Amino acid sequence: MPPITLHFLQASRSIRIAWLLSELNLDYDVNFADRLPNMKSPEDFKTVTGNPLGKAPALRDGGVTVYESPPMIHAAEATFMLHALAITYFPWNIPSSVSPNIRQQTEAGLSINVQKDLDWLETELSLSTGPWLCGSELTAADIMMQFSIDFIMKTELGTGGRSWPKIEKWLRDCGECGSYRRAMEKTGYELTFKLPEVK
Ligand SMILES: N[C@@H](CCC(=O)N[C@@H](CS)C(=O)NCC(=O)O)C(=O)O
């Protein structure tokens, strides 16, 4: 039996990984799931994949499960920013005839993904062997992720008033990192992003 299992949700990004494995001539098993009528994946599929975000694809290689490819660098944009920006853009574009109640319900629905993402990052940081996302050394993953997380935390987009202590410590460490401070001094950068008032 091949040691690799691809958790494959139909009509999804899962095809990327099937293609990649195929291109690499790697043998693999496939755990298929069809989408539910609401286009979500079945609950048991989410449990089986081992992906705490409950998304596909996920790939198990021996004892290791990988999701988000390439991990963290891709996730900074394609997961964290995508989910947060949906909440940013929504009030800018919603017709003023839509009731406040519907607006609140929609924002609450969109916030679920942001909070799941932050829960995942909190877990990753608790599993790290050092202060950074991938252990004791600063990597591109930290540098990519820092802006996304700083943006979400400062604007409180979708955070629902919750706190994530490990993420907050990691953000402070990023802020105190010598190369970050040098980049700030050179560019005059500061993140002061005020979301416009909703009409
Ligand atoms: N950034 C992630 C996105 C994963 C993702 O959002 N997958 C969708 C399918 S394309 C999914 O699992 N949706 C089902 C659900 O949310 O229940 C990646 O590239 O792996």
Short mmCIF file of C-alpha atoms and ligand atoms in Angstrom, two decimals:
data_model
loop_
_atom_site.label_atom_id
_atom_site.label_comp_id
_atom_site.label_asym_id
_atom_site.label_seq_id
_atom_site.Cartn_x
_atom_site.Cartn_y
_atom_site.Cartn_z
CA MET A 1 0.00 0.00 0.00
CA PRO A 2 1.46 3.44 -0.87
CA PRO A 3 2.31 5.54 2.20
CA ILE A 4 0.71 8.68 0.75
CA THR A 5 -3.02 9.38 1.07
CA LEU A 6 -4.58 12.35 -0.70
CA HIS A 7 -7.83 13.53 0.86
CA PHE A 8 -9.64 14.68 -2.24
CA LEU A 9 -12.82 16.77 -2.25
CA GLN A 10 -14.54 16.77 -5.62
CA ALA A 11 -14.62 20.04 -7.59
CA SER A 12 -11.90 21.57 -5.44
CA ARG A 13 -8.26 22.64 -5.24
CA SER A 14 -7.54 18.96 -4.50
CA ILE A 15 -6.84 18.46 -8.18
CA ARG A 16 -3.64 20.51 -7.82
CA ILE A 17 -2.12 17.95 -5.51
CA ALA A 18 -3.32 14.98 -7.56
CA TRP A 19 -1.65 16.59 -10.56
CA LEU A 20 1.55 17.27 -8.60
CA LEU A 21 1.77 13.69 -7.31
CA SER A 22 1.10 12.41 -10.78
CA GLU A 23 3.78 14.66 -12.27
CA LEU A 24 6.24 13.40 -9.65
CA ASN A 25 5.29 9.79 -10.47
CA LEU A 26 4.45 9.16 -6.82
CA ASP A 27 2.04 6.37 -5.97
CA TYR A 28 -0.80 7.40 -3.66
CA ASP A 29 -4.18 6.40 -2.30
CA VAL A 30 -7.17 8.70 -2.62
CA ASN A 31 -9.81 9.29 0.02
CA PHE A 32 -12.66 10.81 -2.01
CA ALA A 33 -15.55 12.93 -0.81
CA ASP A 34 -18.35 14.51 -2.80
CA ARG A 35 -19.49 17.98 -1.88
CA LEU A 36 -22.76 18.32 0.02
CA PRO A 37 -25.64 20.17 -1.73
CA ASN A 38 -24.48 23.39 0.03
CA MET A 39 -21.03 22.78 -1.54
CA LYS A 40 -19.37 22.11 1.82
CA SER A 41 -17.41 18.95 2.56
CA PRO A 42 -19.00 16.21 4.70
CA GLU A 43 -18.32 16.52 8.45
CA ASP A 44 -16.70 13.08 8.70
CA PHE A 45 -14.38 13.96 5.82
CA LYS A 46 -13.17 16.96 7.80
CA THR A 47 -12.38 14.72 10.77
CA VAL A 48 -10.63 12.08 8.68
CA THR A 49 -8.38 14.54 6.81
CA GLY A 50 -6.71 15.74 10.01
CA ASN A 51 -6.83 19.31 8.69
CA PRO A 52 -7.91 21.56 11.58
CA LEU A 53 -9.27 24.06 9.05
CA GLY A 54 -11.60 21.37 7.75
CA LYS A 55 -10.55 22.07 4.15
CA ALA A 56 -9.29 20.01 1.26
CA PRO A 57 -6.83 19.10 -0.04
CA ALA A 58 -4.94 17.42 2.77
CA LEU A 59 -2.17 14.93 2.25
CA ARG A 60 -0.98 12.25 4.67
CA ASP A 61 2.53 10.95 4.13
CA GLY A 62 3.36 8.29 6.71
CA GLY A 63 2.66 9.96 10.05
CA VAL A 64 2.67 13.52 8.73
CA THR A 65 -0.39 15.39 7.46
CA VAL A 66 0.20 18.39 5.22
CA TYR A 67 -2.37 20.99 4.26
CA GLU A 68 -1.93 24.46 2.75
CA SER A 69 0.71 24.17 0.08
CA PRO A 70 3.31 25.51 0.35
CA PRO A 71 2.52 25.65 4.06
CA MET A 72 2.36 29.08 5.73
CA ILE A 73 3.74 31.15 2.81
CA HIS A 74 0.71 30.35 0.69
CA ALA A 75 -1.59 30.45 3.70
CA ALA A 76 -0.62 34.03 4.56
CA GLU A 77 -2.32 35.23 1.38
CA ALA A 78 -4.68 32.51 0.27
CA THR A 79 -6.20 31.78 3.65
CA PHE A 80 -5.71 34.57 6.18
CA MET A 81 -5.91 37.56 3.83
CA LEU A 82 -8.63 36.04 1.70
CA HIS A 83 -10.91 35.44 4.67
CA ALA A 84 -10.19 38.81 6.32
CA LEU A 85 -10.59 40.79 3.11
CA ALA A 86 -13.99 39.25 2.49
CA ILE A 87 -15.08 41.01 5.70
CA THR A 88 -13.34 44.23 4.65
CA TYR A 89 -14.95 44.41 1.24
CA PHE A 90 -18.42 43.25 2.25
CA PRO A 91 -19.59 46.45 4.04
CA TRP A 92 -18.07 48.64 1.34
CA ASN A 93 -20.21 47.04 -1.31
CA ILE A 94 -23.45 46.08 0.38
CA PRO A 95 -26.47 48.19 -0.67
CA SER A 96 -27.66 50.54 2.09
CA SER A 97 -31.12 48.96 1.78
CA VAL A 98 -29.82 45.77 3.45
CA SER A 99 -30.87 45.68 7.11
CA PRO A 100 -28.28 45.92 9.93
CA ASN A 101 -29.43 42.50 11.12
CA ILE A 102 -28.55 40.85 7.82
CA ARG A 103 -25.22 42.69 7.77
CA GLN A 104 -24.38 41.44 11.25
CA GLN A 105 -25.37 37.86 10.37
CA THR A 106 -23.26 37.95 7.24
CA GLU A 107 -20.23 39.33 9.05
CA ALA A 108 -20.63 36.70 11.77
CA GLY A 109 -20.73 33.99 9.10
CA LEU A 110 -17.60 35.34 7.41
CA SER A 111 -15.82 35.64 10.76
CA ILE A 112 -15.96 31.89 11.38
CA ASN A 113 -13.19 31.26 8.84
CA VAL A 114 -10.95 34.00 10.31
CA GLN A 115 -11.27 32.57 13.81
CA LYS A 116 -10.63 29.03 12.61
CA ASP A 117 -7.51 30.27 10.82
CA LEU A 118 -6.26 32.01 13.97
CA ASP A 119 -7.00 28.91 16.09
CA TRP A 120 -4.90 26.92 13.66
CA LEU A 121 -2.01 29.41 13.81
CA GLU A 122 -2.18 29.37 17.61
CA THR A 123 -1.85 25.57 17.52
CA GLU A 124 1.05 25.72 15.06
CA LEU A 125 2.88 28.16 17.34
CA SER A 126 2.28 25.91 20.34
CA LEU A 127 3.79 22.99 18.38
CA SER A 128 6.83 24.99 17.24
CA THR A 129 10.14 24.13 18.94
CA GLY A 130 11.10 27.82 19.09
CA PRO A 131 9.60 31.29 19.00
CA TRP A 132 9.08 31.29 15.24
CA LEU A 133 6.58 29.43 13.09
CA CYS A 134 9.08 26.80 11.98
CA GLY A 135 11.18 26.56 15.15
CA SER A 136 14.18 28.50 16.42
CA GLU A 137 15.01 30.32 13.17
CA LEU A 138 13.06 33.14 11.55
CA THR A 139 11.91 31.98 8.10
CA ALA A 140 10.02 33.36 5.12
CA ALA A 141 6.87 31.89 6.69
CA ASP A 142 7.12 34.39 9.58
CA ILE A 143 7.85 37.26 7.23
CA MET A 144 4.91 36.41 4.97
CA MET A 145 2.51 35.76 7.81
CA GLN A 146 3.35 38.81 9.94
CA PHE A 147 1.57 41.39 7.79
CA SER A 148 -1.57 39.27 7.43
CA ILE A 149 -1.88 38.70 11.14
CA ASP A 150 -0.94 42.24 12.15
CA PHE A 151 -3.61 43.51 9.75
CA ILE A 152 -6.30 41.19 11.14
CA MET A 153 -5.43 41.92 14.77
CA LYS A 154 -5.18 45.71 14.36
CA THR A 155 -8.45 45.98 12.44
CA GLU A 156 -10.08 43.24 14.61
CA LEU A 157 -11.54 41.85 11.40
CA GLY A 158 -13.62 38.81 12.24
CA THR A 159 -11.87 38.23 15.57
CA GLY A 160 -15.11 38.42 17.56
CA GLY A 161 -13.33 40.03 20.54
CA ARG A 162 -11.28 36.84 21.13
CA SER A 163 -7.57 36.73 21.96
CA TRP A 164 -4.82 34.33 20.88
CA PRO A 165 -1.91 34.64 23.36
CA LYS A 166 0.71 32.75 21.35
CA ILE A 167 -0.07 34.73 18.23
CA GLU A 168 0.12 37.96 20.18
CA LYS A 169 3.53 36.99 21.62
CA TRP A 170 4.79 35.97 18.17
CA LEU A 171 3.62 39.34 16.76
CA ARG A 172 5.55 41.14 19.52
CA ASP A 173 8.65 39.03 18.72
CA CYS A 174 8.29 39.96 15.04
CA GLY A 175 8.02 43.62 16.01
CA GLU A 176 11.21 43.39 18.06
CA CYS A 177 13.19 41.48 15.43
CA GLY A 178 16.25 43.51 14.37
CA SER A 179 15.75 43.10 10.63
CA TYR A 180 12.08 44.09 10.94
CA ARG A 181 13.02 47.20 12.89
CA ARG A 182 15.66 48.12 10.31
CA ALA A 183 13.09 47.70 7.52
CA MET A 184 10.66 49.90 9.44
CA GLU A 185 13.26 52.60 9.99
CA LYS A 186 14.32 52.55 6.35
CA THR A 187 10.76 52.76 5.01
CA GLY A 188 8.95 54.69 7.72
CA TYR A 189 6.39 51.88 7.71
CA GLU A 190 3.64 51.71 10.28
CA LEU A 191 0.36 49.85 10.05
CA THR A 192 -2.38 52.35 10.68
CA PHE A 193 -5.26 51.02 8.66
CA LYS A 194 -8.59 52.60 9.47
CA LEU A 195 -11.55 50.82 7.96
CA PRO A 196 -13.93 53.32 6.32
CA GLU A 197 -17.30 53.93 7.94
CA VAL A 198 -20.14 51.86 6.55
CA LYS A 199 -22.80 54.09 4.98
N1 LIG B 1 -5.73 27.68 0.99
C1 LIG B 1 -6.26 26.33 1.05
C2 LIG B 1 -7.74 26.38 0.68
C3 LIG B 1 -8.49 25.09 0.97
C4 LIG B 1 -9.98 25.21 0.70
O1 LIG B 1 -10.60 26.28 0.96
N2 LIG B 1 -10.62 24.11 0.21
C5 LIG B 1 -12.03 24.13 -0.11
C6 LIG B 1 -12.23 23.44 -1.46
S1 LIG B 1 -11.42 24.24 -2.83
C7 LIG B 1 -12.83 23.28 0.89
O2 LIG B 1 -12.30 22.37 1.48
N3 LIG B 1 -14.12 23.59 1.04
C8 LIG B 1 -15.04 22.78 1.77
C9 LIG B 1 -15.53 23.36 3.05
O3 LIG B 1 -15.14 24.50 3.43
O4 LIG B 1 -16.34 22.67 3.71
C10 LIG B 1 -5.47 25.44 0.13
O5 LIG B 1 -4.94 25.91 -0.89
O6 LIG B 1 -5.34 24.24 0.43
#
